């Protein structure tokens, strides 16, 4: 909102008010320029010793400085007596030579600060009185800034000749004219300026700010020149005008304090301006509130009128359509009746024969193709989901999912009072999970992906019974022995609930960023992996579309929080309207449901996954899969020791996460006991991964991070560790979210990981996936788990705290509500650098407040637009 500068009824008084503000704007535009040039002057005059005061450097008596009391005691030199200092005397002499009138204001300056503060040298060129306590160019007033530019001959080198010609103190000198404008404004007796004088003032000040030698390209001078134009044409905002007016008032008060005679009329008028501006702000707030209230009433009335109008239109339209339909039916029936009778008998027999033949052939082809795709899909799932590494210390030791899997603690969430609340209702059957659209939320590492993988494998087991051929079995080399499998849980044992689904499609959303069509995801992640030739793929594309139209299918979308919509319209991956036979199960972290703007109508069922249901059952199963547990008695004894270890070190809270549970069990079984926090656990995880690629050992003798103190394999690989942490941070906070989790060879090169690719791939910290394409194949890369990337990013922030101010604010501005996805990084940072964590927490809180303010502004803006109509 632009301010109305016509605060006074008298035009010339308003002109005087504008002139006051113009002086403040001009001073702000010159301050950075003067400050920069004073640094050059400091270099020119030389370096002082830094110990001598000005009293020591001036002889007694010095004209204009020394004053004698009774007994010939000099007031100025009573605490310090003059003495010679070669370096300081040379600096003093150089300052005098730079003074246009050879009369520096020595009383203003502190000579002991000449070597460190250029401003103390600049104060030598100020008026002699009233500036000794001013500590910077910004604190100085308009008269002080102009005095430095006039009195110091150095500015002849950085101002054009038009500014200093004729030379001062000639009244035709541009700088002298500028200084005289300030004097006229401050010393006015009637606070009036004519239109002609005001325009001349704006022209003179603008000419100085646009001096072509240096000021024309100075950012601050450019901004001030623009502000002068806004002030001159009444385009300045009300809030900005208020701040400038307060500064003008402070300037006049400071002038009085230093002894400069400022007219009482000027003080009175500025005070009046401040009162009227405050009144204008209050009146503006009342007008805005009035318009908001009026807009609400008009919206409500418009809605009522619109409903009535639509109802009338619908009734008229229905009557018109019914009438036309009746007339059309009669006309069509009359026209085709005779033709139907003539051709019906001739084509009926042939038509029936062709339809029957084509239908039978199409049905046979469709059934055969579906069975082939079903078998290939189950083989793909058996290869990718049925086994997983059961130890972070040994990638070659795998366990079957059935051997160690324990159903999670899953709770139903119900909507109460406008939001979803967690209930005590535990979900133990698939039939309670499978609806048209179900969301499963849980924190990182809580077992969301494992639950979907188990669901897929259960479906494969029940679907194989309907297959006409035996499925291909996968050789179990380097896997756990099958006789180590534990008894099956009664949780989620209703496999018949899965039997109604002809197909289950498992999709990892992190591999389909910027894709919103679920059918396209299935093509890229499943069809392209199952079929090799482009011809087979094209046939499979068409077939899967038919399957999703006619067969009941279950689509599992894993990791909504790792997916980014390509536009503002699609907040969820979508099925096309014709795929009505498909049910969806979507996993996500909790923050994503709030950020994604998903309406409650889209959430048919919401479940909360809290991790492992019975962690000690899982730990027992993991121990059974180890080769060093030869019999059941050994397993039971070892497991009892593990339970005691967990209780002794208070680790129970960490066992809810399947990932951390596996790490704790396996590291303990290998002889390493964890006694620290979450950062220590992830440090140990990374150490175990580095060990696989480089077994060289070394310790950190000094480190600011306690979690690294006891590690042995990170220090020898610290350069790899640092490069990985740098890449983790910049990818996680990248400008485009599609590359934040899954990235290509370009990002490896950018963050200097390409030459380290073989090493980091051997560690397992990065994983690679080959992407099939009709033209060529390529690889995409990702961190082994998002939480690992978040820990490395937090480590990078802890080592480079400046990125909190330099990088993260831009990321928060580019991506609305992205602060919600940063809480894991913040948790890790609390364990690494608490000061940095506090700064990041403040930044995230400010981002949340900014979003709330933006929503309020949008509402007010909408109401304003409605008012105009």
mmCIF file of C-alpha atoms in Angstrom, residues 533-762:
data_model
loop_
_atom_site.group_PDB
_atom_site.id
_atom_site.type_symbol
_atom_site.label_atom_id
_atom_site.label_comp_id
_atom_site.label_asym_id
_atom_site.label_seq_id
_atom_site.Cartn_x
_atom_site.Cartn_y
_atom_site.Cartn_z
ATOM 1 C CA UNK A 533 12.969 -56.214 -26.214
ATOM 2 C CA UNK A 534 11.035 -53.105 -27.117
ATOM 3 C CA UNK A 535 8.460 -55.180 -29.000
ATOM 4 C CA UNK A 536 7.708 -57.294 -25.916
ATOM 5 C CA UNK A 537 7.511 -54.185 -23.786
ATOM 6 C CA UNK A 538 5.001 -52.506 -26.079
ATOM 7 C CA UNK A 539 2.764 -55.589 -25.937
ATOM 8 C CA UNK A 540 3.114 -55.723 -22.147
ATOM 9 C CA UNK A 541 2.210 -52.015 -21.875
ATOM 10 C CA UNK A 542 -1.083 -52.638 -23.659
ATOM 11 C CA UNK A 543 -1.735 -55.809 -21.672
ATOM 12 C CA UNK A 544 -1.179 -54.219 -18.246
ATOM 13 C CA UNK A 545 -3.594 -51.441 -19.200
ATOM 14 C CA UNK A 546 -6.268 -54.053 -20.034
ATOM 15 C CA UNK A 547 -5.522 -55.934 -16.812
ATOM 16 C CA UNK A 548 -6.008 -52.806 -14.714
ATOM 17 C CA UNK A 549 -9.301 -52.110 -16.500
ATOM 18 C CA UNK A 550 -10.815 -55.557 -16.065
ATOM 19 C CA UNK A 551 -9.018 -57.369 -13.233
ATOM 20 C CA UNK A 552 -8.935 -56.544 -9.547
ATOM 21 C CA UNK A 553 -5.432 -55.255 -8.786
ATOM 22 C CA UNK A 554 -3.565 -54.000 -5.744
ATOM 23 C CA UNK A 555 -1.038 -51.189 -6.244
ATOM 24 C CA UNK A 556 1.548 -50.686 -3.474
ATOM 25 C CA UNK A 557 3.187 -47.225 -3.540
ATOM 26 C CA UNK A 558 6.183 -47.201 -1.188
ATOM 27 C CA UNK A 559 7.568 -43.875 0.094
ATOM 28 C CA UNK A 560 5.202 -40.995 -0.711
ATOM 29 C CA UNK A 561 7.542 -38.723 1.269
ATOM 30 C CA UNK A 562 10.281 -39.481 -1.280
ATOM 31 C CA UNK A 563 8.080 -38.505 -4.244
ATOM 32 C CA UNK A 564 7.756 -35.055 -5.830
ATOM 33 C CA UNK A 565 4.745 -33.990 -7.888
ATOM 34 C CA UNK A 566 5.565 -32.586 -11.345
ATOM 35 C CA UNK A 567 2.978 -29.797 -10.932
ATOM 36 C CA UNK A 568 0.631 -28.156 -8.442
ATOM 37 C CA UNK A 569 -2.426 -30.187 -9.502
ATOM 38 C CA UNK A 570 -1.304 -33.684 -8.571
ATOM 39 C CA UNK A 571 -0.738 -34.148 -4.851
ATOM 40 C CA UNK A 572 -0.821 -37.945 -5.166
ATOM 41 C CA UNK A 573 0.165 -40.456 -7.842
ATOM 42 C CA UNK A 574 -3.047 -41.089 -9.781
ATOM 43 C CA UNK A 575 -4.846 -43.911 -11.491
ATOM 44 C CA UNK A 576 -6.676 -43.090 -14.692
ATOM 45 C CA UNK A 577 -10.461 -43.022 -14.273
ATOM 46 C CA UNK A 578 -10.996 -46.283 -16.156
ATOM 47 C CA UNK A 579 -8.874 -48.305 -13.683
ATOM 48 C CA UNK A 580 -11.712 -48.642 -11.202
ATOM 49 C CA UNK A 581 -10.758 -52.211 -10.218
ATOM 50 C CA UNK A 582 -7.523 -51.118 -8.524
ATOM 51 C CA UNK A 583 -6.982 -50.592 -4.781
ATOM 52 C CA UNK A 584 -4.102 -48.511 -3.434
ATOM 53 C CA UNK A 585 -1.885 -48.910 -0.370
ATOM 54 C CA UNK A 586 0.481 -45.954 0.104
ATOM 55 C CA UNK A 587 3.284 -45.710 2.687
ATOM 56 C CA UNK A 588 4.736 -42.398 3.828
ATOM 57 C CA UNK A 589 6.316 -40.524 6.661
ATOM 58 C CA UNK A 590 3.693 -38.601 8.698
ATOM 59 C CA UNK A 591 4.794 -35.123 7.608
ATOM 60 C CA UNK A 592 3.960 -35.812 3.968
ATOM 61 C CA UNK A 593 0.223 -36.201 4.602
ATOM 62 C CA UNK A 594 0.124 -32.662 5.959
ATOM 63 C CA UNK A 595 2.315 -31.149 3.251
ATOM 64 C CA UNK A 596 0.716 -32.893 0.283
ATOM 65 C CA UNK A 597 -2.666 -31.159 0.799
ATOM 66 C CA UNK A 598 -4.503 -34.461 0.562
ATOM 67 C CA UNK A 599 -8.223 -34.002 1.349
ATOM 68 C CA UNK A 600 -9.746 -36.295 3.962
ATOM 69 C CA UNK A 601 -12.070 -37.713 1.304
ATOM 70 C CA UNK A 602 -9.026 -39.300 -0.367
ATOM 71 C CA UNK A 603 -7.979 -41.078 2.841
ATOM 72 C CA UNK A 604 -10.340 -44.009 3.206
ATOM 73 C CA UNK A 605 -8.151 -45.699 5.822
ATOM 74 C CA UNK A 606 -5.160 -44.297 7.725
ATOM 75 C CA UNK A 607 -2.902 -46.634 9.701
ATOM 76 C CA UNK A 608 0.081 -45.768 11.869
ATOM 77 C CA UNK A 609 3.064 -48.119 11.916
ATOM 78 C CA UNK A 610 5.132 -47.879 15.095
ATOM 79 C CA UNK A 611 7.831 -50.356 14.165
ATOM 80 C CA UNK A 612 8.485 -53.908 15.328
ATOM 81 C CA UNK A 613 5.640 -55.456 17.274
ATOM 82 C CA UNK A 614 7.819 -57.855 19.298
ATOM 83 C CA UNK A 615 11.483 -56.807 18.867
ATOM 84 C CA UNK A 616 12.931 -59.614 20.953
ATOM 85 C CA UNK A 617 11.177 -62.190 18.793
ATOM 86 C CA UNK A 618 12.865 -60.611 15.772
ATOM 87 C CA UNK A 619 16.247 -60.496 17.501
ATOM 88 C CA UNK A 620 15.916 -64.213 18.268
ATOM 89 C CA UNK A 621 15.152 -64.926 14.617
ATOM 90 C CA UNK A 622 18.154 -62.883 13.488
ATOM 91 C CA UNK A 623 20.439 -64.832 15.802
ATOM 92 C CA UNK A 624 19.035 -68.111 14.460
ATOM 93 C CA UNK A 625 20.180 -67.068 10.981
ATOM 94 C CA UNK A 626 23.794 -66.645 12.062
ATOM 95 C CA UNK A 627 26.289 -69.386 11.251
ATOM 96 C CA UNK A 628 27.872 -69.213 14.709
ATOM 97 C CA UNK A 629 24.581 -70.291 16.344
ATOM 98 C CA UNK A 630 24.796 -74.035 15.755
ATOM 99 C CA UNK A 631 21.955 -75.317 17.896
ATOM 100 C CA UNK A 632 18.842 -74.116 19.658
ATOM 101 C CA UNK A 633 20.492 -74.115 23.107
ATOM 102 C CA UNK A 634 23.264 -71.803 21.856
ATOM 103 C CA UNK A 635 20.673 -69.497 20.335
ATOM 104 C CA UNK A 636 18.593 -69.295 23.517
ATOM 105 C CA UNK A 637 21.633 -68.604 25.706
ATOM 106 C CA UNK A 638 22.962 -66.000 23.359
ATOM 107 C CA UNK A 639 19.587 -64.328 23.098
ATOM 108 C CA UNK A 640 19.221 -64.156 26.893
ATOM 109 C CA UNK A 641 22.593 -62.396 27.013
ATOM 110 C CA UNK A 642 21.452 -59.994 24.314
ATOM 111 C CA UNK A 643 18.281 -59.079 26.265
ATOM 112 C CA UNK A 644 20.396 -58.357 29.341
ATOM 113 C CA UNK A 645 22.733 -56.210 27.241
ATOM 114 C CA UNK A 646 19.799 -54.182 25.875
ATOM 115 C CA UNK A 647 18.326 -53.578 29.335
ATOM 116 C CA UNK A 648 21.725 -52.755 30.799
ATOM 117 C CA UNK A 649 22.413 -50.062 28.208
ATOM 118 C CA UNK A 650 18.822 -48.760 27.943
ATOM 119 C CA UNK A 651 18.501 -49.551 24.214
ATOM 120 C CA UNK A 652 14.882 -50.754 24.162
ATOM 121 C CA UNK A 653 13.573 -47.538 22.591
ATOM 122 C CA UNK A 654 15.805 -48.090 19.553
ATOM 123 C CA UNK A 655 14.565 -51.619 18.876
ATOM 124 C CA UNK A 656 11.260 -50.457 17.381
ATOM 125 C CA UNK A 657 13.082 -49.607 14.133
ATOM 126 C CA UNK A 658 13.806 -52.783 12.123
ATOM 127 C CA UNK A 659 16.906 -51.216 10.605
ATOM 128 C CA UNK A 660 18.400 -50.199 13.963
ATOM 129 C CA UNK A 661 17.309 -53.483 15.552
ATOM 130 C CA UNK A 662 19.243 -55.481 12.927
ATOM 131 C CA UNK A 663 22.296 -53.257 13.369
ATOM 132 C CA UNK A 664 22.267 -53.556 17.175
ATOM 133 C CA UNK A 665 21.814 -57.347 17.129
ATOM 134 C CA UNK A 666 24.507 -58.009 14.538
ATOM 135 C CA UNK A 667 27.068 -55.592 15.994
ATOM 136 C CA UNK A 668 26.533 -57.091 19.439
ATOM 137 C CA UNK A 669 26.901 -60.599 18.041
ATOM 138 C CA UNK A 670 30.187 -59.500 16.418
ATOM 139 C CA UNK A 671 31.439 -58.234 19.804
ATOM 140 C CA UNK A 672 30.676 -54.489 19.583
ATOM 141 C CA UNK A 673 28.463 -52.993 22.275
ATOM 142 C CA UNK A 674 26.570 -49.722 21.694
ATOM 143 C CA UNK A 675 26.253 -47.436 24.672
ATOM 144 C CA UNK A 676 25.572 -44.083 22.970
ATOM 145 C CA UNK A 677 22.847 -42.256 21.109
ATOM 146 C CA UNK A 678 21.378 -42.412 17.620
ATOM 147 C CA UNK A 679 24.416 -40.633 16.133
ATOM 148 C CA UNK A 680 26.710 -43.308 17.567
ATOM 149 C CA UNK A 681 24.602 -46.042 16.000
ATOM 150 C CA UNK A 682 24.748 -44.452 12.544
ATOM 151 C CA UNK A 683 28.472 -43.805 12.990
ATOM 152 C CA UNK A 684 28.912 -47.489 13.700
ATOM 153 C CA UNK A 685 26.760 -48.389 10.712
ATOM 154 C CA UNK A 686 28.923 -46.236 8.427
ATOM 155 C CA UNK A 687 32.083 -47.612 10.018
ATOM 156 C CA UNK A 688 30.978 -51.169 9.279
ATOM 157 C CA UNK A 689 30.288 -50.186 5.675
ATOM 158 C CA UNK A 690 33.690 -48.485 5.275
ATOM 159 C CA UNK A 691 35.379 -51.560 6.733
ATOM 160 C CA UNK A 692 34.143 -53.657 3.816
ATOM 161 C CA UNK A 693 36.098 -51.499 1.350
ATOM 162 C CA UNK A 694 39.169 -50.620 3.431
ATOM 163 C CA UNK A 695 40.158 -52.522 6.579
ATOM 164 C CA UNK A 696 42.918 -50.063 7.520
ATOM 165 C CA UNK A 697 42.491 -48.866 11.131
ATOM 166 C CA UNK A 698 43.157 -45.522 12.810
ATOM 167 C CA UNK A 699 41.613 -43.505 15.642
ATOM 168 C CA UNK A 700 40.570 -39.878 15.953
ATOM 169 C CA UNK A 701 42.911 -38.389 18.528
ATOM 170 C CA UNK A 702 40.845 -35.197 18.691
ATOM 171 C CA UNK A 703 37.335 -34.797 17.294
ATOM 172 C CA UNK A 704 34.449 -32.442 18.178
ATOM 173 C CA UNK A 705 32.021 -35.288 17.614
ATOM 174 C CA UNK A 706 31.832 -37.855 20.426
ATOM 175 C CA UNK A 707 30.077 -40.369 18.175
ATOM 176 C CA UNK A 708 33.291 -40.703 16.087
ATOM 177 C CA UNK A 709 35.693 -40.961 19.027
ATOM 178 C CA UNK A 710 35.714 -44.759 19.287
ATOM 179 C CA UNK A 711 35.539 -45.506 15.536
ATOM 180 C CA UNK A 712 38.444 -47.241 13.801
ATOM 181 C CA UNK A 713 37.613 -47.295 10.113
ATOM 182 C CA UNK A 714 36.239 -43.790 9.453
ATOM 183 C CA UNK A 715 39.445 -41.760 9.934
ATOM 184 C CA UNK A 716 41.440 -43.690 7.254
ATOM 185 C CA UNK A 717 38.506 -42.978 4.925
ATOM 186 C CA UNK A 718 37.762 -39.433 6.124
ATOM 187 C CA UNK A 719 38.084 -37.916 2.640
ATOM 188 C CA UNK A 720 35.488 -40.343 1.304
ATOM 189 C CA UNK A 721 33.353 -39.589 4.372
ATOM 190 C CA UNK A 722 33.596 -35.824 3.777
ATOM 191 C CA UNK A 723 32.795 -36.084 0.073
ATOM 192 C CA UNK A 724 29.791 -38.290 0.806
ATOM 193 C CA UNK A 725 28.532 -35.876 3.457
ATOM 194 C CA UNK A 726 28.934 -32.918 1.096
ATOM 195 C CA UNK A 727 27.005 -34.726 -1.635
ATOM 196 C CA UNK A 728 24.348 -35.878 0.842
ATOM 197 C CA UNK A 729 23.748 -32.298 2.000
ATOM 198 C CA UNK A 730 23.679 -30.589 -1.404
ATOM 199 C CA UNK A 731 21.489 -33.298 -2.941
ATOM 200 C CA UNK A 732 19.059 -33.289 0.007
ATOM 201 C CA UNK A 733 18.779 -29.479 -0.199
ATOM 202 C CA UNK A 734 19.028 -29.203 -3.985
ATOM 203 C CA UNK A 735 17.015 -26.721 -6.048
ATOM 204 C CA UNK A 736 15.079 -29.523 -7.756
ATOM 205 C CA UNK A 737 13.754 -32.253 -5.495
ATOM 206 C CA UNK A 738 13.740 -34.867 -8.264
ATOM 207 C CA UNK A 739 17.519 -35.301 -7.796
ATOM 208 C CA UNK A 740 17.544 -35.161 -4.003
ATOM 209 C CA UNK A 741 17.268 -38.936 -3.414
ATOM 210 C CA UNK A 742 17.875 -40.627 -6.781
ATOM 211 C CA UNK A 743 20.548 -39.025 -8.948
ATOM 212 C CA UNK A 744 22.739 -39.723 -11.939
ATOM 213 C CA UNK A 745 26.364 -39.798 -13.008
ATOM 214 C CA UNK A 746 26.315 -35.989 -13.445
ATOM 215 C CA UNK A 747 25.848 -35.516 -9.692
ATOM 216 C CA UNK A 748 28.667 -38.000 -8.936
ATOM 217 C CA UNK A 749 30.982 -35.906 -11.086
ATOM 218 C CA UNK A 750 29.735 -32.625 -9.603
ATOM 219 C CA UNK A 751 30.465 -33.681 -6.016
ATOM 220 C CA UNK A 752 33.780 -35.413 -6.836
ATOM 221 C CA UNK A 753 32.439 -38.899 -6.194
ATOM 222 C CA UNK A 754 32.920 -40.240 -9.716
ATOM 223 C CA UNK A 755 36.613 -40.970 -9.163
ATOM 224 C CA UNK A 756 35.627 -42.602 -5.836
ATOM 225 C CA UNK A 757 32.679 -44.494 -7.348
ATOM 226 C CA UNK A 758 34.216 -47.982 -7.115
ATOM 227 C CA UNK A 759 35.151 -47.443 -3.471
ATOM 228 C CA UNK A 760 31.806 -46.031 -2.272
ATOM 229 C CA UNK A 761 29.924 -48.704 -4.203
ATOM 230 C CA UNK A 762 31.981 -51.390 -2.448
#
